[in-house]
Short mmCIF file of C-alpha atoms (C1' of nucleotides) in Angstrom, two decimals:
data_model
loop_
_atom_site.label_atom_id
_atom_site.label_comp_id
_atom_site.label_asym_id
_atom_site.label_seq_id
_atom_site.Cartn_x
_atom_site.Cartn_y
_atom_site.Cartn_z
CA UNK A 1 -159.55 43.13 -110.73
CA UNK A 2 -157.76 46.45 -109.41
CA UNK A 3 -161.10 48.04 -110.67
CA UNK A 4 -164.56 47.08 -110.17
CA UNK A 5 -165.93 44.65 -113.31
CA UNK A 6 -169.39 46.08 -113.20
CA UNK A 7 -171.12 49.39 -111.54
CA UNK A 8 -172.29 47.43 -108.18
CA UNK A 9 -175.52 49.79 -108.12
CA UNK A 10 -178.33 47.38 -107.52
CA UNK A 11 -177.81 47.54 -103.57
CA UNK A 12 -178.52 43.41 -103.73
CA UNK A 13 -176.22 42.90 -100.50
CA UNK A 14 -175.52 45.38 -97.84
CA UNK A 15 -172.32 47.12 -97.97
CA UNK A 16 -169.31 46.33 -95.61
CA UNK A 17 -169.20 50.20 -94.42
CA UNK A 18 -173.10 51.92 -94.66
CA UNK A 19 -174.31 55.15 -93.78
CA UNK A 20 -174.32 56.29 -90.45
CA UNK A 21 -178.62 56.03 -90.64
CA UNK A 22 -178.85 53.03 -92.37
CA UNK A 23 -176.93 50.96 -89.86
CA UNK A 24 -178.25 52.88 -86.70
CA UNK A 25 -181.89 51.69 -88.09
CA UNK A 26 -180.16 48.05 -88.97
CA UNK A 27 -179.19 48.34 -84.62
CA UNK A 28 -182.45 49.32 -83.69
CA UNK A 29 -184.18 46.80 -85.68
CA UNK A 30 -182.20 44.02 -84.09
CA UNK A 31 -182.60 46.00 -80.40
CA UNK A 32 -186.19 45.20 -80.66
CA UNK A 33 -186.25 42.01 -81.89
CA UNK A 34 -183.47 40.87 -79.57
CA UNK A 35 -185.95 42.69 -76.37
CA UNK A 36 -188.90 40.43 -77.93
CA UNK A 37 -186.58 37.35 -77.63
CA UNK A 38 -184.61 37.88 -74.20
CA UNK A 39 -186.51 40.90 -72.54
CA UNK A 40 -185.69 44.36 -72.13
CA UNK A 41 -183.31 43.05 -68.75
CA UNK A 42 -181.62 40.23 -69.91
CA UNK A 43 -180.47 42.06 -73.47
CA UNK A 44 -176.56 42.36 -73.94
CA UNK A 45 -174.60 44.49 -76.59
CA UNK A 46 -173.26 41.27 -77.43
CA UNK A 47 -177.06 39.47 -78.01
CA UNK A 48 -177.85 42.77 -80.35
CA UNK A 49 -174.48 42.75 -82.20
CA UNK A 50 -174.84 38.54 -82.77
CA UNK A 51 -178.01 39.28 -84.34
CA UNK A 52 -177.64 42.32 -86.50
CA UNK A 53 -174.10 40.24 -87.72
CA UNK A 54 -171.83 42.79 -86.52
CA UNK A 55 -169.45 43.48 -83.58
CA UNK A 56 -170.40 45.20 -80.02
CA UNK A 57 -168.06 48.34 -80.17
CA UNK A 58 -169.89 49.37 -83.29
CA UNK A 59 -173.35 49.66 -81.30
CA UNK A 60 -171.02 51.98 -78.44
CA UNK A 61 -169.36 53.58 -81.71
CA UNK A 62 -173.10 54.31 -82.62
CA UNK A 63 -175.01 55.24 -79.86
CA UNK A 64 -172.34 55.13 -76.99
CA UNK A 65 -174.18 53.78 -74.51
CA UNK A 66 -176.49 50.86 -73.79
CA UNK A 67 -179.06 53.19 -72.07
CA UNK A 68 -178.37 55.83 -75.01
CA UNK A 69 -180.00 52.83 -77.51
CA UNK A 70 -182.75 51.33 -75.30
CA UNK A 71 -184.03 55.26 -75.86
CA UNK A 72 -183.16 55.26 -79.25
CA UNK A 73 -184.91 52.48 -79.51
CA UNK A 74 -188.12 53.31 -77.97
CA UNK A 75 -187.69 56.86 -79.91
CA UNK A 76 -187.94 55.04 -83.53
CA UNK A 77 -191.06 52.77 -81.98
CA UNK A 78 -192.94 55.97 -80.72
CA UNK A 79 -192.41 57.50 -83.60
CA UNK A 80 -193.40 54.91 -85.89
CA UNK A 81 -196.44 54.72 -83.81
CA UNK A 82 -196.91 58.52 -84.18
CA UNK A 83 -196.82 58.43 -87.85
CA UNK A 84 -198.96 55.12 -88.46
CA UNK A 85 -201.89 56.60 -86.79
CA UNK A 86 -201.13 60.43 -88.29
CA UNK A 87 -201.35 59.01 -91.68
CA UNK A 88 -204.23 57.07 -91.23
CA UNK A 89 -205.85 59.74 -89.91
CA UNK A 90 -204.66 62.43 -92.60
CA UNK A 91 -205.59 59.33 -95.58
CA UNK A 92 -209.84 59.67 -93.77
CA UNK A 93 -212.77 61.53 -94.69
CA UNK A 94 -213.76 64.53 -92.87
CA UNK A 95 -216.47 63.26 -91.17
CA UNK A 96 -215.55 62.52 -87.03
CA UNK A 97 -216.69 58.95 -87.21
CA UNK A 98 -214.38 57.98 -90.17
CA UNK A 99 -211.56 59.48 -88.23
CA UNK A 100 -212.51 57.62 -85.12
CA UNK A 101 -212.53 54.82 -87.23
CA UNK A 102 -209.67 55.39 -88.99
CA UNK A 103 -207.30 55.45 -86.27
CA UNK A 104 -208.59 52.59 -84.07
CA UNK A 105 -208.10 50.55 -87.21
CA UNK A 106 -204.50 51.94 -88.01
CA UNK A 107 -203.89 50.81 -84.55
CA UNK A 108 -203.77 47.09 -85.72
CA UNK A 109 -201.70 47.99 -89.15
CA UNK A 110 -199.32 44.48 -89.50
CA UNK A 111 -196.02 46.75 -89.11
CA UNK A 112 -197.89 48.06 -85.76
CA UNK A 113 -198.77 44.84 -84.15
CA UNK A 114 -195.97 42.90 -85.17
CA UNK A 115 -195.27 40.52 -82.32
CA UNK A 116 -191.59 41.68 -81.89
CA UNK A 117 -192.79 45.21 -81.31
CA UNK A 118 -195.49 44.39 -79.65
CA UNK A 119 -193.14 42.38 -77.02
CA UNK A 120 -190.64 45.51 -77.22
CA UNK A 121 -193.31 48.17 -75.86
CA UNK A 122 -194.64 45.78 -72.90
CA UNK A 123 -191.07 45.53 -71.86
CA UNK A 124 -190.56 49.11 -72.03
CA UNK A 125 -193.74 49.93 -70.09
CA UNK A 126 -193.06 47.48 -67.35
CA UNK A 127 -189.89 49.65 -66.88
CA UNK A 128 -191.68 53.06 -67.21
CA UNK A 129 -192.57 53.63 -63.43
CA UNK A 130 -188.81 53.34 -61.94
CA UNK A 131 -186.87 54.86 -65.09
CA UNK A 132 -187.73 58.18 -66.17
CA UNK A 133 -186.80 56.76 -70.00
CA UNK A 134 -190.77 56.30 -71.15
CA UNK A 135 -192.11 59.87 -69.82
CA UNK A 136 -189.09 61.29 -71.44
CA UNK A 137 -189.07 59.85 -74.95
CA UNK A 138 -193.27 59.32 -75.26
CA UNK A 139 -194.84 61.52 -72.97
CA UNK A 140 -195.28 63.82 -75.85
CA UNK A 141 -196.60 61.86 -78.29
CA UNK A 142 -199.00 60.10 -75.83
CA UNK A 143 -200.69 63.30 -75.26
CA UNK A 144 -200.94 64.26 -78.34
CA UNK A 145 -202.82 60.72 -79.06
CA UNK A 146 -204.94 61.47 -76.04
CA UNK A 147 -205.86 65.14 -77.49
CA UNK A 148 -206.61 63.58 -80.61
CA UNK A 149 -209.05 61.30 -79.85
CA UNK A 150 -210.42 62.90 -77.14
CA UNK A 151 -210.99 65.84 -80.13
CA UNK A 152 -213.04 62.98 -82.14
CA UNK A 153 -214.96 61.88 -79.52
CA UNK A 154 -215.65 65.46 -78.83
CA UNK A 155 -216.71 66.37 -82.12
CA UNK A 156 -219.41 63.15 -81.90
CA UNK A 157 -220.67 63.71 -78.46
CA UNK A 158 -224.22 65.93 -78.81
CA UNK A 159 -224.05 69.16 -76.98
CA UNK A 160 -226.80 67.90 -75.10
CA UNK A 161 -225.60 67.36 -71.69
CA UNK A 162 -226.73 63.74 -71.18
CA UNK A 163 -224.27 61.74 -73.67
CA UNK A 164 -220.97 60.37 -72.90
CA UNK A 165 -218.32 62.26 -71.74
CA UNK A 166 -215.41 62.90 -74.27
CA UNK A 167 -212.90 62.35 -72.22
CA UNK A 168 -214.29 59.58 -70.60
CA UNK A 169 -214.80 57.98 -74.02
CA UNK A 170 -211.67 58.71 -75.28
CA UNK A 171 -209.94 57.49 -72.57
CA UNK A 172 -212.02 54.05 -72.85
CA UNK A 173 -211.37 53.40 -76.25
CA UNK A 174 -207.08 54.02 -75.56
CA UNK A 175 -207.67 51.59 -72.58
CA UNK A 176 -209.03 48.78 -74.95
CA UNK A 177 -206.81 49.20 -77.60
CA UNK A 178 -204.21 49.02 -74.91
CA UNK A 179 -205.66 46.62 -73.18
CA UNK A 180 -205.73 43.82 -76.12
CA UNK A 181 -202.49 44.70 -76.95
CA UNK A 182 -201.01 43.74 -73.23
CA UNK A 183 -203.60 40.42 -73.67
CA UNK A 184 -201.77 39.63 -77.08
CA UNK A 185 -199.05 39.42 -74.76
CA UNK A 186 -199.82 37.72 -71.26
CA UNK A 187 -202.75 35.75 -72.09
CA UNK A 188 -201.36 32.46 -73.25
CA UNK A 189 -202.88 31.55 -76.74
CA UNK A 190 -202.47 34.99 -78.17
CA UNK A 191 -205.75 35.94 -78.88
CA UNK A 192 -206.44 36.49 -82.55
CA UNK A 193 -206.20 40.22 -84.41
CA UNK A 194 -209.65 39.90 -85.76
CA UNK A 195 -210.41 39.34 -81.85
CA UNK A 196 -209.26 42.06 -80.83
CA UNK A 197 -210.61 44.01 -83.53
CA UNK A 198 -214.10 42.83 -82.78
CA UNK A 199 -213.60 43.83 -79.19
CA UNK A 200 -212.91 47.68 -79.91
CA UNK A 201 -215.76 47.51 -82.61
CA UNK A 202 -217.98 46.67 -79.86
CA UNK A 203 -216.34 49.51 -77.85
CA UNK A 204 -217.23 52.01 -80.42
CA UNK A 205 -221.15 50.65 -80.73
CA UNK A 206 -221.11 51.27 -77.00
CA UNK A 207 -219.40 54.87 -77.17
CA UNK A 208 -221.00 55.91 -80.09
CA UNK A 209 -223.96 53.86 -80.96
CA UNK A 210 -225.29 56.12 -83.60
CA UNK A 211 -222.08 56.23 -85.65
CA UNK A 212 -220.93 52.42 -85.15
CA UNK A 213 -223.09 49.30 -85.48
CA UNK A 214 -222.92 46.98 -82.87
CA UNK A 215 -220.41 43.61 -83.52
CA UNK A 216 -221.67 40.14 -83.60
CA UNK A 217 -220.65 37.97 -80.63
CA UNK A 218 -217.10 36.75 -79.36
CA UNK A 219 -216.89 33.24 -80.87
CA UNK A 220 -220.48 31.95 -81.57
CA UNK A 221 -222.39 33.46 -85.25
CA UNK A 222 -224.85 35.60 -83.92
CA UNK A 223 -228.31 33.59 -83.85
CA UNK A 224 -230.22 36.55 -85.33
CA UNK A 225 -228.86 39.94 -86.93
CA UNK A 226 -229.75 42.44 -85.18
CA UNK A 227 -231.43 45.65 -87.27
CA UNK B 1 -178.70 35.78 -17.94
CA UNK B 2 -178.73 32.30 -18.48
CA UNK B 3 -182.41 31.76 -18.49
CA UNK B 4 -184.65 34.44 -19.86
CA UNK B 5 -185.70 36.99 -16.93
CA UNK B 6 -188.96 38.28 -18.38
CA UNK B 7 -191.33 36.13 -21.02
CA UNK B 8 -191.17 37.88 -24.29
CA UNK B 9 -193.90 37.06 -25.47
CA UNK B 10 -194.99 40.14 -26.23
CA UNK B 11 -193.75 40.54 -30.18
CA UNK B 12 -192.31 43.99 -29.55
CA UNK B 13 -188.88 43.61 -31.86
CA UNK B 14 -188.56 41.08 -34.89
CA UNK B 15 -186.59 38.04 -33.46
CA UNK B 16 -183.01 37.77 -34.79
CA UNK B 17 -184.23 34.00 -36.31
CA UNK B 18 -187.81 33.84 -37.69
CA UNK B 19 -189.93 31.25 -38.58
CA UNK B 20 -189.79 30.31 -42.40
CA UNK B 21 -192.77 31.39 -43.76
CA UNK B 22 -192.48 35.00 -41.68
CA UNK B 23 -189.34 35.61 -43.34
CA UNK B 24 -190.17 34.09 -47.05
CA UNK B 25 -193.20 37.19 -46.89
CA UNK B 26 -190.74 39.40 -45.67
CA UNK B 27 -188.16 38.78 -48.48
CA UNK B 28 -191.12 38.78 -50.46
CA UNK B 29 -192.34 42.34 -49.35
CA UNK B 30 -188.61 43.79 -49.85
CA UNK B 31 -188.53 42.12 -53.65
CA UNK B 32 -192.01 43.94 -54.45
CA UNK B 33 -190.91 47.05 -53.02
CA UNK B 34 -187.43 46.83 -54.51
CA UNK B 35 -188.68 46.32 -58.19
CA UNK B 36 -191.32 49.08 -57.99
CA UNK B 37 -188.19 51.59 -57.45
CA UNK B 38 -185.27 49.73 -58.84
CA UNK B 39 -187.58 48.16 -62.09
CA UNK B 40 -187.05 44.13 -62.68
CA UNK B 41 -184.30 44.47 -64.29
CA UNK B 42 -181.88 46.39 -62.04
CA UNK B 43 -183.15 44.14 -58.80
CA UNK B 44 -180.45 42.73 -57.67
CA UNK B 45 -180.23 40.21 -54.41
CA UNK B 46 -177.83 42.68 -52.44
CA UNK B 47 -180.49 45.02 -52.84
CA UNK B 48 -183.81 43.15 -51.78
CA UNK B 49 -181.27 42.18 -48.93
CA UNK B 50 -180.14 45.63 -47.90
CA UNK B 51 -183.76 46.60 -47.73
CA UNK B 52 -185.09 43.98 -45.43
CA UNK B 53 -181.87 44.54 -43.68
CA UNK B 54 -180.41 40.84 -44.12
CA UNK B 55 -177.60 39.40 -45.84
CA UNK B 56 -178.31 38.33 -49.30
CA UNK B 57 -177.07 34.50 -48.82
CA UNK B 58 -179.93 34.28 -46.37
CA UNK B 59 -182.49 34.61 -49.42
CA UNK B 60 -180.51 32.25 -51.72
CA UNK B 61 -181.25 29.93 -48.42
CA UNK B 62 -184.79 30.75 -48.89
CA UNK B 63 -185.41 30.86 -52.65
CA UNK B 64 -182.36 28.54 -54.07
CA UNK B 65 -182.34 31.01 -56.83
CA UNK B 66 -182.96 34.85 -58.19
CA UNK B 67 -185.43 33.27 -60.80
CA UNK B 68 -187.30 31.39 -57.82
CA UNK B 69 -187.07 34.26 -55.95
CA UNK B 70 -189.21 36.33 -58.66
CA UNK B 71 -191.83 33.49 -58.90
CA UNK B 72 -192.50 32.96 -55.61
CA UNK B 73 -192.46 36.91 -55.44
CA UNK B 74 -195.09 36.95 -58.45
CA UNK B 75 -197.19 34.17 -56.86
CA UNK B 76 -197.20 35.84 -53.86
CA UNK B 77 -198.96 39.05 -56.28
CA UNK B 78 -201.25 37.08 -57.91
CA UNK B 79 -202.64 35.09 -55.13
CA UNK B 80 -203.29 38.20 -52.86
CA UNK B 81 -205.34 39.71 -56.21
CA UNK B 82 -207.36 36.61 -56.27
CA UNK B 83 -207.98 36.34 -52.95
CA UNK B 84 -209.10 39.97 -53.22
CA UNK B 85 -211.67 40.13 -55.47
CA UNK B 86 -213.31 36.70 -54.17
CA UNK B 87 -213.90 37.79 -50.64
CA UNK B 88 -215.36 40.81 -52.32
CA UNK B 89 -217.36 38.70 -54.47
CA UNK B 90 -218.70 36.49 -51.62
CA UNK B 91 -219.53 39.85 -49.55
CA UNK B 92 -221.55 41.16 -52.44
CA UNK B 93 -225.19 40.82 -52.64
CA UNK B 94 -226.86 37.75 -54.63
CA UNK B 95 -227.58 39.92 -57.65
CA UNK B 96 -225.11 39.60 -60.88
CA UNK B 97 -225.51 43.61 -60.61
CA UNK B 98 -223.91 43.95 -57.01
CA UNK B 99 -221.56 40.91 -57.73
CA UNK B 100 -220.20 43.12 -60.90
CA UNK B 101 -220.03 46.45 -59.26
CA UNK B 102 -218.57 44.30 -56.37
CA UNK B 103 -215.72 42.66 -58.45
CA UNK B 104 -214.90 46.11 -59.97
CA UNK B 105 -214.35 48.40 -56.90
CA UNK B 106 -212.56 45.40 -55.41
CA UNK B 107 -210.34 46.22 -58.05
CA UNK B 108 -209.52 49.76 -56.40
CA UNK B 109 -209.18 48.69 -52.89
CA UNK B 110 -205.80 50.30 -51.39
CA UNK B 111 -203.96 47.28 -50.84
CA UNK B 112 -204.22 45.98 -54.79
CA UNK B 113 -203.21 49.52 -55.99
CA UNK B 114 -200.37 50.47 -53.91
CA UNK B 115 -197.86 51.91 -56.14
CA UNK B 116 -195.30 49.48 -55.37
CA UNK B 117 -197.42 46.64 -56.16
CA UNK B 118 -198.70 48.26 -59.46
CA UNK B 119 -195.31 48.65 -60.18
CA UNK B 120 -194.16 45.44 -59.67
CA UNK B 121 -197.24 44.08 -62.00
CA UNK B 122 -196.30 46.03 -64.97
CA UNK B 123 -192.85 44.93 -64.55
CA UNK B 124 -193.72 41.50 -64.77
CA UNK B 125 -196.35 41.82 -67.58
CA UNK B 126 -193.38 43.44 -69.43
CA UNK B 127 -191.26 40.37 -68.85
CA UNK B 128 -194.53 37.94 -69.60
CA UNK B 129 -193.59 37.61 -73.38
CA UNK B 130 -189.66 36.93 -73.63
CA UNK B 131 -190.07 34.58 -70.31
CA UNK B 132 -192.70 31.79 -69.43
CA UNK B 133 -193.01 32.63 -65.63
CA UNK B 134 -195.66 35.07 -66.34
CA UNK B 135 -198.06 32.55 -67.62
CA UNK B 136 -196.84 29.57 -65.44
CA UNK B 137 -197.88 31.53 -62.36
CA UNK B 138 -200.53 33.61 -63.18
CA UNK B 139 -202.69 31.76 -65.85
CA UNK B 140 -205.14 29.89 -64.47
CA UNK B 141 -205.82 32.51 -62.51
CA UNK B 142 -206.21 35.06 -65.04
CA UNK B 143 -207.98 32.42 -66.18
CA UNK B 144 -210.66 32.64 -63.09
CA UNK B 145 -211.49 36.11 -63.16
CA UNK B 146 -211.75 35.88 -66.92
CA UNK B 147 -214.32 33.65 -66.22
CA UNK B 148 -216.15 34.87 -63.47
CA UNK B 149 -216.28 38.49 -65.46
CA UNK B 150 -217.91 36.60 -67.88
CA UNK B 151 -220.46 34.54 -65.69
CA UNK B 152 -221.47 37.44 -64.50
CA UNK B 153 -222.00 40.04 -67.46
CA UNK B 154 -224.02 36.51 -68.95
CA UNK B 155 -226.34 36.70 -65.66
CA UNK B 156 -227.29 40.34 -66.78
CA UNK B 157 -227.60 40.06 -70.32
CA UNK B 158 -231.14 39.43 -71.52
CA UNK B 159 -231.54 36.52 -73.55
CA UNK B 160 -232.65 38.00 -76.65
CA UNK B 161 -230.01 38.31 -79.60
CA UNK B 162 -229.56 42.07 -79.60
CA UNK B 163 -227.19 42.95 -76.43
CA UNK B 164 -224.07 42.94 -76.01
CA UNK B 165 -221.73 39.65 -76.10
CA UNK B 166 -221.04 39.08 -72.08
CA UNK B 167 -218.17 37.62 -73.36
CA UNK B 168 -217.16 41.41 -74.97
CA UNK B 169 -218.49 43.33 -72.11
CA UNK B 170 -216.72 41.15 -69.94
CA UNK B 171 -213.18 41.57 -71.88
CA UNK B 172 -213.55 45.16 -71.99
CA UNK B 173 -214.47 45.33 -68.55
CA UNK B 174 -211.22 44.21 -67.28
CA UNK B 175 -209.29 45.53 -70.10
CA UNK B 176 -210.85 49.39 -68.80
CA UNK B 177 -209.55 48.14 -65.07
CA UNK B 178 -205.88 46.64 -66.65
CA UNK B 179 -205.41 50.21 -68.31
CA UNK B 180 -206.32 52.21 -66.11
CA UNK B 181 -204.03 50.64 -63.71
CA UNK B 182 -201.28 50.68 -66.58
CA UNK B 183 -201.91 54.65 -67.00
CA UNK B 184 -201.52 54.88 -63.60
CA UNK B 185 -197.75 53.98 -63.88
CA UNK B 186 -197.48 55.25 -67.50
CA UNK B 187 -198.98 58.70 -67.42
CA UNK B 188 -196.85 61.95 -66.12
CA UNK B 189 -198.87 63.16 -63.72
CA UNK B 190 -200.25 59.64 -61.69
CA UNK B 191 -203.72 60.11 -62.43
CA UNK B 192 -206.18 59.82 -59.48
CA UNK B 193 -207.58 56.90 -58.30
CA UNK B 194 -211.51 58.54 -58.37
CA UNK B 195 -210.90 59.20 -61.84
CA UNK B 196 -209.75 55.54 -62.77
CA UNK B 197 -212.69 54.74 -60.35
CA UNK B 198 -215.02 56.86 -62.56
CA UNK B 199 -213.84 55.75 -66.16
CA UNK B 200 -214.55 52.08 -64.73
CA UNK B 201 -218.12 53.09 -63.56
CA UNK B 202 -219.13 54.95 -67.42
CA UNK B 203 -217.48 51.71 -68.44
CA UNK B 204 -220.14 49.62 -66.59
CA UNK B 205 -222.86 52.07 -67.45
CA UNK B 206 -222.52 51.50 -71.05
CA UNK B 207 -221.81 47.74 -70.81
CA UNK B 208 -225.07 47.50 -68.71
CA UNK B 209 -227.71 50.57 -68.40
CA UNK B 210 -230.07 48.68 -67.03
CA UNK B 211 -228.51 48.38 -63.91
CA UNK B 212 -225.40 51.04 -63.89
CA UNK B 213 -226.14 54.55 -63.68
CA UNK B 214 -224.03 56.82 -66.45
CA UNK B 215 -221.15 58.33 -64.63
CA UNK B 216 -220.59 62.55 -64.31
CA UNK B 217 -218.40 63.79 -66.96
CA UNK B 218 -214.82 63.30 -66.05
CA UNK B 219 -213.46 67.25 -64.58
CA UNK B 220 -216.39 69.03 -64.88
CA UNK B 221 -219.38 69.04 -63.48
CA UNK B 222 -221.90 67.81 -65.00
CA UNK B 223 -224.83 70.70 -66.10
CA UNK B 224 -228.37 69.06 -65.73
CA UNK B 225 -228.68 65.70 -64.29
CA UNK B 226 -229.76 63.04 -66.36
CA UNK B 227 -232.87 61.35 -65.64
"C1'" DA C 1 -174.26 22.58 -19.96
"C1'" DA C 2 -173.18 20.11 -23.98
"C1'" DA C 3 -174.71 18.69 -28.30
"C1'" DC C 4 -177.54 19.44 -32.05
"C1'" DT C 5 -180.17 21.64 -35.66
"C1'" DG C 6 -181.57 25.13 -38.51
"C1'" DA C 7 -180.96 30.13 -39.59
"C1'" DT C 8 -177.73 33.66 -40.80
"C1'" DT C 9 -173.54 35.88 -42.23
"C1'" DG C 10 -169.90 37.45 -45.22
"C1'" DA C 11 -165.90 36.26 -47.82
"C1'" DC C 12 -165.00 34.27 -52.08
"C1'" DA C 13 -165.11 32.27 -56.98
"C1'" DG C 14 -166.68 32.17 -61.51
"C1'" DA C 15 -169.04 34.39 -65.03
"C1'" DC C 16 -170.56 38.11 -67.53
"C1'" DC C 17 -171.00 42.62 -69.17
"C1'" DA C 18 -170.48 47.72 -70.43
"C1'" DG C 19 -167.34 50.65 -71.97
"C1'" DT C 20 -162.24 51.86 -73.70
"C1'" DC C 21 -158.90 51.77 -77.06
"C1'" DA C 22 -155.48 50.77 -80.37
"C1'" DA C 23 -155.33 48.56 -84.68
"C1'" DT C 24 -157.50 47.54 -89.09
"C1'" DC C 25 -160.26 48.32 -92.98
"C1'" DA C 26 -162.78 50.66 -96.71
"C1'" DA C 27 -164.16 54.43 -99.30
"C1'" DA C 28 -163.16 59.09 -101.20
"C1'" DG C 29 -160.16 62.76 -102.59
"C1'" DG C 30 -155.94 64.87 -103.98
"C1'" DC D 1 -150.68 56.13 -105.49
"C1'" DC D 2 -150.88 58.17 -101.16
"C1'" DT D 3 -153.49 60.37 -97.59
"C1'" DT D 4 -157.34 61.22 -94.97
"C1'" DT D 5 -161.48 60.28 -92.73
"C1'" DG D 6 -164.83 57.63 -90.83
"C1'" DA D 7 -166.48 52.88 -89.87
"C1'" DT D 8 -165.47 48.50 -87.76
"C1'" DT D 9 -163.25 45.03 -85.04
"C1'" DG D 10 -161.85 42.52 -80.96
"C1'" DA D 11 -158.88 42.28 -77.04
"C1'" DC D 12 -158.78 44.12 -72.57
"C1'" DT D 13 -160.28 46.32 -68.06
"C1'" DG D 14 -162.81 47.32 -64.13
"C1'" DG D 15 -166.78 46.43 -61.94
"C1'" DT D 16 -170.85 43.89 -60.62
"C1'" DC D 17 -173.69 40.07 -59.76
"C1'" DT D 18 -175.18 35.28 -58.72
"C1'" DG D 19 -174.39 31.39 -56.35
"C1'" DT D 20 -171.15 28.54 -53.03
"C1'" DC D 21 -169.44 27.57 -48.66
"C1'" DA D 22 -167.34 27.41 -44.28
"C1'" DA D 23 -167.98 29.64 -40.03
"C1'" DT D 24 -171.03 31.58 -36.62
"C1'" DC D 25 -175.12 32.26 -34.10
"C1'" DA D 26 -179.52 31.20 -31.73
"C1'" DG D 27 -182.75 28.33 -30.29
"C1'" DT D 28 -183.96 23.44 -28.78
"C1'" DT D 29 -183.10 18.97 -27.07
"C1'" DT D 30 -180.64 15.74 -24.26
#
DNA sequence: AAACTGATTGACAGACCAGTCAATCAAAGG
DNA sequence: CCTTTGATTGACTGGTCTGTCAATCAGTTT
């Protein structure tokens, strides 16, 4: 028994010692679930260790400070979020209004809207206007979501003075994606996905009527489709 | 010196003892301010003390408890907001079109969007999923205005199948206010409060051209009026 | 003016938590 | 087999915070 019986390659259960990535992501993982559970305020090193099966010092060994892993944290979500809606976006056709599309849909992805995370980036926005921590780690990437849509829009807006503005519409449809996510959150029977996803449908039939049909109503079948 | 030499009734200088319900909105006023620079998290009772320049037994006297102190701090919040938009609502004109417009720029009056108070909202929606105080305090009367959004946007939707769902243009109604008010604390550079104002009026415009004029484009102005 | 009542203070206790550190453990290399 | 290096543990420390409480203070009543 001096030497191992069998090649342990299948990685079936995680190693006593792992790589330095591997168990920063295992910390992060239970960071955010652990914020979902207790809130971003009332989260210990002790609550994140329990949960991710290991002992405190490690998380200090790993990120040496508590601050140092709440922006860690919020790093891996951003960037997550970055690359969900990049791909989505990158995986559409050319055409403006499949883009549009594309990304207001990635922006419900399961992975995206998973309740945990969900939780995780209320709590970090209810801290964003006395900590500096939000502007630092997303103020990047928000902008360059802002750009991008605002680019869309842009590209869909007639030159003809009289349409919506780009920005303006942009800005509307980030609001109600936004907006359903912080109602998945505060309103008290979380409000369904396909809700919400009916909600920004009608947002862009409203922005964009030529590009997107209009939705059927909230919770009634529509008495008579529309043509 | 026995007896008082001169009436004061004149209320020149806070009494050293007040009456109960001065100094509950007092404590109340120093919480609010104290989590819109401190955050939630890092409030502590020394603090909220220090700033109305008390001791901090004096609000355990007051509120039993931190947690109390945070609910009664939050109902304090949520009843001023109601109160707000239904004097606004009972000052508008009888028509669903002034009642809307009404409810909306109600929604921008200085008091509501002080920083600090902004502040102190997002810090409690951030809370609202980990911990039930959010919804024990404020749901029925998220509830209300839910409602009355959606009374209204009914009263100005034609009764033929084709419009818009009030129930939609009501939702994304307040979700346009709820983010804007969200960017407002999220966003480097604390966008303007005519700009928010603006976004909410396109907002209404598309919602509701009947009766809401399109808004100018968002920086620049716009090159031929639209008839 | 003495007694009384409620408001206010500040010292204190108990609990908890972030961060330190020495010891232990596991994997890899010589 | 021994050494080295990096990962991991858990006891410990210093500090902070909430909540308690006895003492004090300021009005009010007797």
């Amino acid at each position: 028994m001096t030497e191992d019986p069998a090649p342990v390659d299948a990685p079936e259960r995680p190693p006593r010692t792992m790589s330095r990535d591997a168990r920063r992501v295992q910390l992060i993982e239970a960071t955010i679930h652990t914020i979902a559970a207790q809130g971003l305020a009332w989260t210990t090193l002790t609550q994140v260790a329990r949960r991710a099966g290991l002992s405190h010092g490690l998380i200090l060994w790993h990120f040496e400070t508590k601050e140092n892993l709440f922006r860690e944290t919020l790093s891996y979500l951003a960037e997550e979020y970055h690359l969900n809606w990049q791909v989505a976006l990158a995986a559409a056709g050319p055409h403006p209004a499949d883009q549009l599309r594309a990304m207001m849909a990635a922006d419900f992805n399961a992975p995206i809207i998973e309740p945990g995370r969900l939780a995780a980036w209320c709590a970090f926005w209810g801290e964003a206007q006395s900590r500096p921590l939000y502007q630092q780690v997303c103020g990047d990437k928000d902008d360059a979501y802002i750009r991008q849509l605002e680019r869309i829009c842009a590209a869909l807006t007639p030159p003809a003075g009289t349409a919506l503005d780009p920005v303006l519409a942009g800005r509307m449809l980030r609001l109600v994606v936004q907006g359903t996510w912080l109602d998945m959150m505060t309103t008290a029977p979380t409000y369904s996905v396909a809700e919400a996803q009916r909600t920004v449908e009608a947002a862009l039939a409203m922005c964009f009527p030529d590009y997107f049909a209009a939705a059927p109503t909230a919770e009634r079948p529509a008495p008579t489709p529309a043509g």
